[in-house]
PDB file of C-alpha atoms in Angstrom:
ATOM      1  CA  UNK A   1      -0.048  -0.001   0.013  1.00  0.00           C
ATOM      2  CA  UNK A   2       1.063   3.626  -0.621  1.00  0.00           C
ATOM      3  CA  UNK A   3      -0.114   6.791   1.176  1.00  0.00           C
ATOM      4  CA  UNK A   4      -0.856  10.235  -0.235  1.00  0.00           C
ATOM      5  CA  UNK A   5       0.213  13.427   1.430  1.00  0.00           C
ATOM      6  CA  UNK A   6      -0.868  16.968   0.234  1.00  0.00           C
ATOM      7  CA  UNK A   7       1.456  19.774   1.308  1.00  0.00           C
ATOM      8  CA  UNK A   8      -0.564  22.865   2.115  1.00  0.00           C
ATOM      9  CA  UNK A   9      -3.313  22.301  -0.569  1.00  0.00           C
ATOM     10  CA  UNK A  10      -4.766  25.565  -1.854  1.00  0.00           C
ATOM     11  CA  UNK A  11      -8.033  24.223  -3.429  1.00  0.00           C
ATOM     12  CA  UNK A  12     -10.675  22.301  -1.502  1.00  0.00           C
ATOM     13  CA  UNK A  13     -12.113  20.717  -4.525  1.00  0.00           C
ATOM     14  CA  UNK A  14      -8.776  19.114  -5.451  1.00  0.00           C
ATOM     15  CA  UNK A  15      -8.292  17.793  -1.962  1.00  0.00           C
ATOM     16  CA  UNK A  16     -11.783  16.502  -1.781  1.00  0.00           C
ATOM     17  CA  UNK A  17     -11.258  14.691  -5.294  1.00  0.00           C
ATOM     18  CA  UNK A  18      -7.917  13.134  -4.054  1.00  0.00           C
ATOM     19  CA  UNK A  19      -9.687  12.029  -0.828  1.00  0.00           C
ATOM     20  CA  UNK A  20     -12.550  10.482  -2.768  1.00  0.00           C
ATOM     21  CA  UNK A  21     -10.043   8.598  -4.988  1.00  0.00           C
ATOM     22  CA  UNK A  22      -8.057   7.401  -2.019  1.00  0.00           C
ATOM     23  CA  UNK A  23     -11.258   6.204  -0.232  1.00  0.00           C
ATOM     24  CA  UNK A  24     -12.023   4.067  -3.249  1.00  0.00           C
ATOM     25  CA  UNK A  25      -8.575   2.402  -3.113  1.00  0.00           C
ATOM     26  CA  UNK A  26      -8.221   2.169   0.633  1.00  0.00           C
ATOM     27  CA  UNK A  27      -5.354   4.634   0.792  1.00  0.00           C
ATOM     28  CA  UNK A  28      -4.743   7.102   3.685  1.00  0.00           C
ATOM     29  CA  UNK A  29      -4.368  10.874   2.956  1.00  0.00           C
ATOM     30  CA  UNK A  30      -2.573  13.302   5.085  1.00  0.00           C
ATOM     31  CA  UNK A  31      -3.205  17.040   4.667  1.00  0.00           C
ATOM     32  CA  UNK A  32      -0.106  18.944   5.834  1.00  0.00           C
ATOM     33  CA  UNK A  33      -1.278  22.251   7.277  1.00  0.00           C
ATOM     34  CA  UNK A  34      -1.920  25.046   6.748  1.00  0.00           C
ATOM     35  CA  UNK A  35      -4.311  24.545   3.981  1.00  0.00           C
ATOM     36  CA  UNK A  36      -5.702  27.305   1.817  1.00  0.00           C
ATOM     37  CA  UNK A  37      -9.298  26.515   2.752  1.00  0.00           C
ATOM     38  CA  UNK A  38     -11.500  25.824   5.781  1.00  0.00           C
ATOM     39  CA  UNK A  39     -11.779  22.109   6.612  1.00  0.00           C
ATOM     40  CA  UNK A  40     -15.542  22.556   6.407  1.00  0.00           C
ATOM     41  CA  UNK A  41     -15.268  24.151   2.981  1.00  0.00           C
ATOM     42  CA  UNK A  42     -18.394  23.118   0.841  1.00  0.00           C
ATOM     43  CA  UNK A  43     -16.014  22.537  -2.136  1.00  0.00           C
ATOM     44  CA  UNK A  44     -14.314  19.775  -0.165  1.00  0.00           C
ATOM     45  CA  UNK A  45     -17.604  18.130   0.489  1.00  0.00           C
ATOM     46  CA  UNK A  46     -18.879  18.643  -3.052  1.00  0.00           C
ATOM     47  CA  UNK A  47     -15.721  16.974  -4.509  1.00  0.00           C
ATOM     48  CA  UNK A  48     -15.507  14.314  -1.955  1.00  0.00           C
ATOM     49  CA  UNK A  49     -19.098  13.773  -1.847  1.00  0.00           C
ATOM     50  CA  UNK A  50     -20.162  10.978   0.621  1.00  0.00           C
ATOM     51  CA  UNK A  51     -16.782   9.192   0.180  1.00  0.00           C
ATOM     52  CA  UNK A  52     -15.127  11.521   2.755  1.00  0.00           C
ATOM     53  CA  UNK A  53     -16.750   9.528   5.493  1.00  0.00           C
ATOM     54  CA  UNK A  54     -14.948   6.417   4.210  1.00  0.00           C
ATOM     55  CA  UNK A  55     -11.687   8.267   3.637  1.00  0.00           C
ATOM     56  CA  UNK A  56      -8.695   7.748   6.008  1.00  0.00           C
ATOM     57  CA  UNK A  57      -7.886  11.416   6.308  1.00  0.00           C
ATOM     58  CA  UNK A  58      -5.339  12.836   8.675  1.00  0.00           C
ATOM     59  CA  UNK A  59      -4.279  16.366   9.328  1.00  0.00           C
ATOM     60  CA  UNK A  60      -0.713  17.251  10.287  1.00  0.00           C
ATOM     61  CA  UNK A  61      -0.196  20.530  11.754  1.00  0.00           C
ATOM     62  CA  UNK A  62       3.111  21.340  10.012  1.00  0.00           C
ATOM     63  CA  UNK A  63       5.847  19.964   7.699  1.00  0.00           C
ATOM     64  CA  UNK A  64       7.903  19.193  10.794  1.00  0.00           C
ATOM     65  CA  UNK A  65       5.196  17.357  12.361  1.00  0.00           C
ATOM     66  CA  UNK A  66       4.581  15.388   9.232  1.00  0.00           C
ATOM     67  CA  UNK A  67       8.247  14.347   8.962  1.00  0.00           C
ATOM     68  CA  UNK A  68       8.303  13.328  12.581  1.00  0.00           C
ATOM     69  CA  UNK A  69       5.165  11.259  12.168  1.00  0.00           C
ATOM     70  CA  UNK A  70       6.257   9.639   8.821  1.00  0.00           C
ATOM     71  CA  UNK A  71       8.128   6.801  10.521  1.00  0.00           C
ATOM     72  CA  UNK A  72      11.033   7.059   8.212  1.00  0.00           C
ATOM     73  CA  UNK A  73       8.929   6.057   5.176  1.00  0.00           C
ATOM     74  CA  UNK A  74      10.251   6.773   1.699  1.00  0.00           C
ATOM     75  CA  UNK A  75       8.882  10.248   0.498  1.00  0.00           C
ATOM     76  CA  UNK A  76       8.219  10.426  -3.189  1.00  0.00           C
ATOM     77  CA  UNK A  77       7.740  14.046  -4.356  1.00  0.00           C
ATOM     78  CA  UNK A  78       5.708  14.605  -7.577  1.00  0.00           C
ATOM     79  CA  UNK A  79       7.191  17.910  -9.088  1.00  0.00           C
ATOM     80  CA  UNK A  80       7.716  19.518 -12.469  1.00  0.00           C
ATOM     81  CA  UNK A  81      11.428  20.036 -11.195  1.00  0.00           C
ATOM     82  CA  UNK A  82      12.275  16.376 -11.418  1.00  0.00           C
ATOM     83  CA  UNK A  83      14.076  14.524 -14.152  1.00  0.00           C
ATOM     84  CA  UNK A  84      12.772  10.960 -13.439  1.00  0.00           C
ATOM     85  CA  UNK A  85       9.521  10.107 -15.186  1.00  0.00           C
ATOM     86  CA  UNK A  86       7.113   8.380 -12.811  1.00  0.00           C
ATOM     87  CA  UNK A  87       6.534   5.551 -15.376  1.00  0.00           C
ATOM     88  CA  UNK A  88      10.309   4.642 -14.853  1.00  0.00           C
ATOM     89  CA  UNK A  89      10.201   4.779 -11.067  1.00  0.00           C
ATOM     90  CA  UNK A  90      10.051   1.650  -8.969  1.00  0.00           C
ATOM     91  CA  UNK A  91       7.376   2.177  -6.250  1.00  0.00           C
ATOM     92  CA  UNK A  92       7.531   0.384  -2.969  1.00  0.00           C
ATOM     93  CA  UNK A  93       4.870  -0.665  -0.438  1.00  0.00           C
ATOM     94  CA  UNK A  94       4.939   2.075   2.204  1.00  0.00           C
ATOM     95  CA  UNK A  95       5.887   4.918  -0.089  1.00  0.00           C
ATOM     96  CA  UNK A  96       4.277   8.245   0.597  1.00  0.00           C
ATOM     97  CA  UNK A  97       3.432  10.212  -2.506  1.00  0.00           C
ATOM     98  CA  UNK A  98       3.835  13.899  -1.761  1.00  0.00           C
ATOM     99  CA  UNK A  99       2.152  16.529  -3.827  1.00  0.00           C
ATOM    100  CA  UNK A 100       2.640  20.297  -3.402  1.00  0.00           C
ATOM    101  CA  UNK A 101       0.337  23.286  -3.389  1.00  0.00           C
ATOM    102  CA  UNK A 102      -1.495  24.096  -6.518  1.00  0.00           C
ATOM    103  CA  UNK A 103      -0.097  27.706  -6.524  1.00  0.00           C
ATOM    104  CA  UNK A 104       3.526  27.045  -5.626  1.00  0.00           C
ATOM    105  CA  UNK A 105       4.482  23.495  -5.347  1.00  0.00           C
ATOM    106  CA  UNK A 106       6.686  22.866  -2.266  1.00  0.00           C
ATOM    107  CA  UNK A 107       9.486  25.026  -0.789  1.00  0.00           C
ATOM    108  CA  UNK A 108      13.140  24.178  -1.314  1.00  0.00           C
ATOM    109  CA  UNK A 109      13.336  22.683   2.291  1.00  0.00           C
ATOM    110  CA  UNK A 110      10.828  20.015   1.254  1.00  0.00           C
ATOM    111  CA  UNK A 111      12.686  19.337  -1.965  1.00  0.00           C
ATOM    112  CA  UNK A 112      15.788  18.720   0.049  1.00  0.00           C
ATOM    113  CA  UNK A 113      14.135  16.413   2.549  1.00  0.00           C
ATOM    114  CA  UNK A 114      12.455  14.011   0.098  1.00  0.00           C
ATOM    115  CA  UNK A 115      14.003  10.756  -0.858  1.00  0.00           C
ATOM    116  CA  UNK A 116      12.792  10.804  -4.411  1.00  0.00           C
ATOM    117  CA  UNK A 117      11.466  13.209  -6.944  1.00  0.00           C
ATOM    118  CA  UNK A 118       9.378  12.196  -9.956  1.00  0.00           C
ATOM    119  CA  UNK A 119       7.575  14.080 -12.765  1.00  0.00           C
ATOM    120  CA  UNK A 120       4.954  13.387 -15.523  1.00  0.00           C
ATOM    121  CA  UNK A 121       6.448  14.208 -18.900  1.00  0.00           C
ATOM    122  CA  UNK A 122       4.357  16.726 -20.709  1.00  0.00           C
ATOM    123  CA  UNK A 123       4.601  18.516 -24.138  1.00  0.00           C
ATOM    124  CA  UNK A 124       7.206  21.241 -24.107  1.00  0.00           C
ATOM    125  CA  UNK A 125       5.905  24.681 -22.914  1.00  0.00           C
ATOM    126  CA  UNK A 126       3.200  23.177 -20.628  1.00  0.00           C
ATOM    127  CA  UNK A 127       3.696  24.040 -16.971  1.00  0.00           C
ATOM    128  CA  UNK A 128       1.745  21.524 -14.904  1.00  0.00           C
ATOM    129  CA  UNK A 129      -1.315  19.262 -14.670  1.00  0.00           C
ATOM    130  CA  UNK A 130      -4.278  19.612 -12.117  1.00  0.00           C
ATOM    131  CA  UNK A 131      -2.886  18.201  -8.814  1.00  0.00           C
ATOM    132  CA  UNK A 132      -5.797  15.911  -8.571  1.00  0.00           C
ATOM    133  CA  UNK A 133      -5.290  14.388 -11.999  1.00  0.00           C
ATOM    134  CA  UNK A 134      -1.476  14.194 -11.547  1.00  0.00           C
ATOM    135  CA  UNK A 135      -2.083  12.314  -8.224  1.00  0.00           C
ATOM    136  CA  UNK A 136      -4.513   9.845  -9.849  1.00  0.00           C
ATOM    137  CA  UNK A 137      -2.112   9.129 -12.713  1.00  0.00           C
ATOM    138  CA  UNK A 138       0.806   8.459 -10.435  1.00  0.00           C
ATOM    139  CA  UNK A 139      -1.300   6.583  -7.836  1.00  0.00           C
ATOM    140  CA  UNK A 140      -2.629   4.292 -10.659  1.00  0.00           C
ATOM    141  CA  UNK A 141       0.857   3.495 -11.826  1.00  0.00           C
ATOM    142  CA  UNK A 142       2.095   2.864  -8.273  1.00  0.00           C
ATOM    143  CA  UNK A 143      -0.930   0.490  -7.628  1.00  0.00           C
ATOM    144  CA  UNK A 144      -0.344  -1.349 -10.848  1.00  0.00           C
ATOM    145  CA  UNK A 145       3.236  -2.027  -9.846  1.00  0.00           C
ATOM    146  CA  UNK A 146       2.393  -3.154  -6.419  1.00  0.00           C
ATOM    147  CA  UNK A 147      -0.620  -5.273  -7.440  1.00  0.00           C
TER     148      UNK A 147
END
């Protein structure tokens, strides 16, 4: 099994969509605070629908607290600044797939702290995919490899 962690997400709808997907696959999701929306935001509920009740959601008060609670698991950052394509990456049980803020990604201290960085190859000139879509693509590949 893998886990998903969202670093200070900005958009409730994306977090809700990821939580819904994770609930469907039985994957835990950690929200690393501060988030850019209220936990009770209607967009979170709208995107997550009734799946939020089935989601294994945790909130971590900070990056430092998240690191302390991660139990030394391998952190795999999905970033546009990586060279390694996610399709060429060998996922392991226990990996934590880390995704950054929609507006800014993750700060340099997070880049330095992660074990691995992966990316989704795109057409030249394109900046990034929606974070929920990118999460689904990489989660699907990780689950395929670990099946």
